[in-house]
Amino acid sequence: MKYLVISPFFFFTFIFHLQAQQQEYSQQQLDSLKRAVFNLQQDVEQVQLNLYNSKKTLKTGIFIATLGYTVTIIGGQLLGTNPDVGEALLYTGGAIGIAGTIVLVKGFNKISLGPPK
């Protein structure tokens, strides 16, 4: 009879202990989830900042490259009628186009966050 009275007491104590442990574990999961969301939010903000900062460089690179390749096309058209000017425009346009491409590459490098962790 003595065991029957003590057993329910230990049983309920054990149940309450398990419930407390479960709540603590759940709180740890919630903290971990909050930390993961915060890290993702920081990464997104960094990408947005990098995109904003590289926007002007990318636009400049596109403009310079387009201008250079346009000059190259005009030089190619002039090769038939005025070979000396056409040849000069071909080389000049090619150099300007390459410079614009280099500016574009620098702009894309600004976007990068670096290697993944």
mmCIF file of C-alpha atoms in Angstrom:
data_model
loop_
_atom_site.group_PDB
_atom_site.id
_atom_site.type_symbol
_atom_site.label_atom_id
_atom_site.label_comp_id
_atom_site.label_asym_id
_atom_site.label_seq_id
_atom_site.Cartn_x
_atom_site.Cartn_y
_atom_site.Cartn_z
ATOM 1 C CA MET A 1 0.000 0.000 0.000
ATOM 2 C CA LYS A 2 2.857 2.278 0.777
ATOM 3 C CA TYR A 3 4.176 1.910 -2.793
ATOM 4 C CA LEU A 4 0.880 2.864 -4.344
ATOM 5 C CA VAL A 5 0.857 6.226 -2.591
ATOM 6 C CA ILE A 6 4.452 7.078 -3.414
ATOM 7 C CA SER A 7 4.343 5.894 -7.035
ATOM 8 C CA PRO A 8 1.840 8.501 -8.305
ATOM 9 C CA PHE A 9 3.932 11.222 -6.697
ATOM 10 C CA PHE A 10 7.061 10.107 -8.563
ATOM 11 C CA PHE A 11 5.066 9.600 -11.731
ATOM 12 C CA PHE A 12 3.718 13.169 -11.737
ATOM 13 C CA THR A 13 7.101 14.577 -10.781
ATOM 14 C CA PHE A 14 8.660 12.726 -13.704
ATOM 15 C CA ILE A 15 5.970 14.010 -16.110
ATOM 16 C CA PHE A 16 6.427 17.619 -14.972
ATOM 17 C CA HIS A 17 10.195 17.261 -15.298
ATOM 18 C CA LEU A 18 9.851 15.976 -18.887
ATOM 19 C CA GLN A 19 7.493 18.823 -19.742
ATOM 20 C CA ALA A 20 9.967 21.399 -18.359
ATOM 21 C CA GLN A 21 12.784 19.846 -20.394
ATOM 22 C CA GLN A 22 10.644 19.946 -23.535
ATOM 23 C CA GLN A 23 9.892 23.644 -23.028
ATOM 24 C CA GLU A 24 13.594 24.381 -22.543
ATOM 25 C CA TYR A 25 14.463 22.448 -25.711
ATOM 26 C CA SER A 26 11.716 24.271 -27.597
ATOM 27 C CA GLN A 27 13.113 27.620 -26.406
ATOM 28 C CA GLN A 28 16.569 26.625 -27.652
ATOM 29 C CA GLN A 29 15.125 25.757 -31.066
ATOM 30 C CA LEU A 30 13.328 29.104 -31.175
ATOM 31 C CA ASP A 31 16.535 30.964 -30.315
ATOM 32 C CA SER A 32 18.397 29.040 -33.009
ATOM 33 C CA LEU A 33 15.689 29.853 -35.544
ATOM 34 C CA LYS A 34 15.774 33.542 -34.606
ATOM 35 C CA ARG A 35 19.548 33.570 -35.002
ATOM 36 C CA ALA A 36 19.310 31.918 -38.445
ATOM 37 C CA VAL A 37 16.680 34.420 -39.619
ATOM 38 C CA PHE A 38 18.796 37.302 -38.325
ATOM 39 C CA ASN A 39 21.859 35.986 -40.208
ATOM 40 C CA LEU A 40 19.838 35.633 -43.416
ATOM 41 C CA GLN A 41 18.510 39.149 -42.999
ATOM 42 C CA GLN A 42 22.052 40.482 -42.599
ATOM 43 C CA ASP A 43 23.183 38.637 -45.740
ATOM 44 C CA VAL A 44 20.277 40.037 -47.775
ATOM 45 C CA GLU A 45 21.002 43.576 -46.560
ATOM 46 C CA GLN A 46 24.677 43.153 -47.495
ATOM 47 C CA VAL A 47 23.748 41.940 -51.000
ATOM 48 C CA GLN A 48 21.377 44.875 -51.440
ATOM 49 C CA LEU A 49 24.091 47.305 -50.322
ATOM 50 C CA ASN A 50 26.601 45.730 -52.706
ATOM 51 C CA LEU A 51 24.115 45.955 -55.580
ATOM 52 C CA TYR A 52 23.403 49.595 -54.790
ATOM 53 C CA ASN A 53 27.108 50.446 -54.581
ATOM 54 C CA SER A 54 27.961 48.658 -57.842
ATOM 55 C CA LYS A 55 25.026 50.108 -59.819
ATOM 56 C CA LYS A 56 26.892 53.216 -61.002
ATOM 57 C CA THR A 57 30.012 51.231 -61.953
ATOM 58 C CA LEU A 58 27.944 48.725 -63.934
ATOM 59 C CA LYS A 59 26.071 51.460 -65.798
ATOM 60 C CA THR A 60 29.338 53.244 -66.619
ATOM 61 C CA GLY A 61 30.893 49.999 -67.857
ATOM 62 C CA ILE A 62 27.891 49.242 -70.059
ATOM 63 C CA PHE A 63 28.005 52.745 -71.535
ATOM 64 C CA ILE A 64 31.764 52.619 -72.241
ATOM 65 C CA ALA A 65 31.608 49.121 -73.758
ATOM 66 C CA THR A 66 28.627 50.049 -75.930
ATOM 67 C CA LEU A 67 30.383 53.197 -77.117
ATOM 68 C CA GLY A 68 33.558 51.257 -77.915
ATOM 69 C CA TYR A 69 31.825 48.562 -79.885
ATOM 70 C CA THR A 70 29.743 51.155 -81.739
ATOM 71 C CA VAL A 71 32.961 52.903 -82.805
ATOM 72 C CA THR A 72 34.308 49.521 -83.899
ATOM 73 C CA ILE A 73 31.227 48.906 -86.068
ATOM 74 C CA ILE A 74 31.517 52.352 -87.638
ATOM 75 C CA GLY A 75 35.204 51.692 -88.320
ATOM 76 C CA GLY A 76 34.312 48.414 -90.009
ATOM 77 C CA GLN A 77 31.781 50.208 -92.226
ATOM 78 C CA LEU A 78 34.361 52.809 -93.220
ATOM 79 C CA LEU A 79 36.973 50.257 -94.254
ATOM 80 C CA GLY A 80 35.498 50.071 -97.734
ATOM 81 C CA THR A 81 35.326 53.833 -98.424
ATOM 82 C CA ASN A 82 38.042 55.291 -96.192
ATOM 83 C CA PRO A 83 40.428 52.528 -95.098
ATOM 84 C CA ASP A 84 42.789 54.678 -92.996
ATOM 85 C CA VAL A 85 40.013 56.185 -90.839
ATOM 86 C CA GLY A 86 38.184 52.859 -90.682
ATOM 87 C CA GLU A 87 41.262 51.029 -89.436
ATOM 88 C CA ALA A 88 41.955 53.693 -86.808
ATOM 89 C CA LEU A 89 38.332 53.502 -85.618
ATOM 90 C CA LEU A 90 38.503 49.710 -85.448
ATOM 91 C CA TYR A 91 41.493 49.765 -83.115
ATOM 92 C CA THR A 92 40.222 52.707 -81.072
ATOM 93 C CA GLY A 93 36.742 51.203 -80.690
ATOM 94 C CA GLY A 94 38.185 47.849 -79.707
ATOM 95 C CA ALA A 95 40.338 49.460 -77.011
ATOM 96 C CA ILE A 96 37.381 51.459 -75.678
ATOM 97 C CA GLY A 97 35.222 48.319 -75.675
ATOM 98 C CA ILE A 98 37.830 46.370 -73.723
ATOM 99 C CA ALA A 99 38.122 49.220 -71.209
ATOM 100 C CA GLY A 100 34.335 49.166 -70.761
ATOM 101 C CA THR A 101 34.429 45.415 -70.188
ATOM 102 C CA ILE A 102 37.103 45.882 -67.516
ATOM 103 C CA VAL A 103 34.889 48.457 -65.772
ATOM 104 C CA LEU A 104 31.992 45.957 -65.934
ATOM 105 C CA VAL A 105 34.114 43.226 -64.338
ATOM 106 C CA LYS A 106 35.074 45.610 -61.523
ATOM 107 C CA GLY A 107 31.380 46.356 -60.990
ATOM 108 C CA PHE A 108 30.536 42.657 -60.794
ATOM 109 C CA ASN A 109 33.347 42.127 -58.302
ATOM 110 C CA LYS A 110 31.738 44.751 -56.034
ATOM 111 C CA ILE A 111 28.544 42.680 -55.919
ATOM 112 C CA SER A 112 30.269 39.579 -54.592
ATOM 113 C CA LEU A 113 29.989 38.672 -50.909
ATOM 114 C CA GLY A 114 32.953 36.350 -51.079
ATOM 115 C CA PRO A 115 33.128 32.603 -50.823
ATOM 116 C CA PRO A 116 30.317 30.851 -48.961
ATOM 117 C CA LYS A 117 30.916 29.918 -45.333
#
